[in-house]
């Protein structure tokens, strides 16, 4: 019987060891999975790979909390092990009064003083970072961002530019973002550049954004806002100053009149169909902002807030049956003939 018990115990231990190895292996896979890779459209990049000063502050806070948490965890587990082992060894041998005094000391130091110090440090640092996140200094460039179901409207008020889903900024310079919602609460989150900030109706939040390296930073609406919340992506394109200035100047221009005959027909389709009720094209139909401004649509990388690459095929599918592609969005199904659709696509293609 004893032999049997021992063999069962042995097996159990081996089983445990095997599971421990498996667990460690799995954990290492999970942990290495956290390492930042080149962001794709579906991967917003890691907040622990900051590319701007504000994001770096937030990342440093995370590392500080992680380090403190790790040290305390190791300390607590160590003390617990020592306590258990000593208890087993010295059971009933100690002086009860001395034990009680020692217990009170442990509670005072470990339960009151240490938490006060640690939490005090974390609180002070958190307040500093929060201040940096929410009280930005004024900057030369101000951009207004409006959250909509389910896309982003971007204004450059000093330049008369209105675009969608892509925020262009000059690299290495702080810019100020005013954020507000046109409907429900959304949240702007580009992890490599800034912490999350809500877009509320009737209230404007302001943040400062700065990218230290040129590139496209991916973000995502981070507050559940309805059926297509997950398909509300945002891109911050950081460009060298001259490239940015050229982009801004081009975006400030009215749409060019199409020269191509097919594109001219397409412009008529745009004006005479439902398109012009909701979309603005500066110089053609203005003041309609239920849908994104299309004045320079062809210059944008994606459509439908980052869901699809901006190309003719995707655009055709979007115009004909947006409800199939992004159910619940405001874009209605268009009943166009093949000729009308081709003409409209040629026109939209000319809007660069
Ligand atoms: Cu907008 Cu979630």
mmCIF file of C-alpha atoms and ligand atoms in Angstrom, residues 147-152 183-187 199 220-226 228-232, ligand 1:
data_model
loop_
_atom_site.group_PDB
_atom_site.id
_atom_site.type_symbol
_atom_site.label_atom_id
_atom_site.label_comp_id
_atom_site.label_asym_id
_atom_site.label_seq_id
_atom_site.Cartn_x
_atom_site.Cartn_y
_atom_site.Cartn_z
ATOM 1 C CA UNK A 147 -15.380 61.184 -33.454
ATOM 2 C CA UNK A 148 -18.293 59.896 -35.524
ATOM 3 C CA UNK A 149 -19.962 56.542 -35.864
ATOM 4 C CA UNK A 150 -17.711 55.086 -37.194
ATOM 5 C CA UNK A 151 -14.968 57.286 -38.561
ATOM 6 C CA UNK A 152 -12.891 60.323 -37.672
ATOM 7 C CA UNK A 183 -22.516 61.611 -31.448
ATOM 8 C CA UNK A 184 -21.633 59.078 -28.720
ATOM 9 C CA UNK A 185 -18.459 58.755 -26.642
ATOM 10 C CA UNK A 186 -15.401 57.582 -28.572
ATOM 11 C CA UNK A 187 -11.798 57.349 -27.436
ATOM 12 C CA UNK A 199 -14.096 62.207 -27.262
ATOM 13 C CA UNK A 220 -8.073 52.676 -32.786
ATOM 14 C CA UNK A 221 -11.221 53.928 -31.138
ATOM 15 C CA UNK A 222 -10.876 52.662 -27.586
ATOM 16 C CA UNK A 223 -14.350 53.262 -26.209
ATOM 17 C CA UNK A 224 -17.163 50.956 -27.242
ATOM 18 C CA UNK A 225 -19.364 53.074 -29.489
ATOM 19 C CA UNK A 226 -21.632 50.599 -31.228
ATOM 20 C CA UNK A 228 -18.627 48.998 -35.814
ATOM 21 C CA UNK A 229 -16.499 50.204 -32.902
ATOM 22 C CA UNK A 230 -13.724 47.801 -33.905
ATOM 23 C CA UNK A 231 -13.728 49.248 -37.418
ATOM 24 C CA UNK A 232 -12.891 52.761 -36.325
HETATM 25 CU CU1 LIG B 1 -15.804 55.006 -31.709
HETATM 26 CU CU2 LIG B 1 -15.543 52.997 -30.478
#
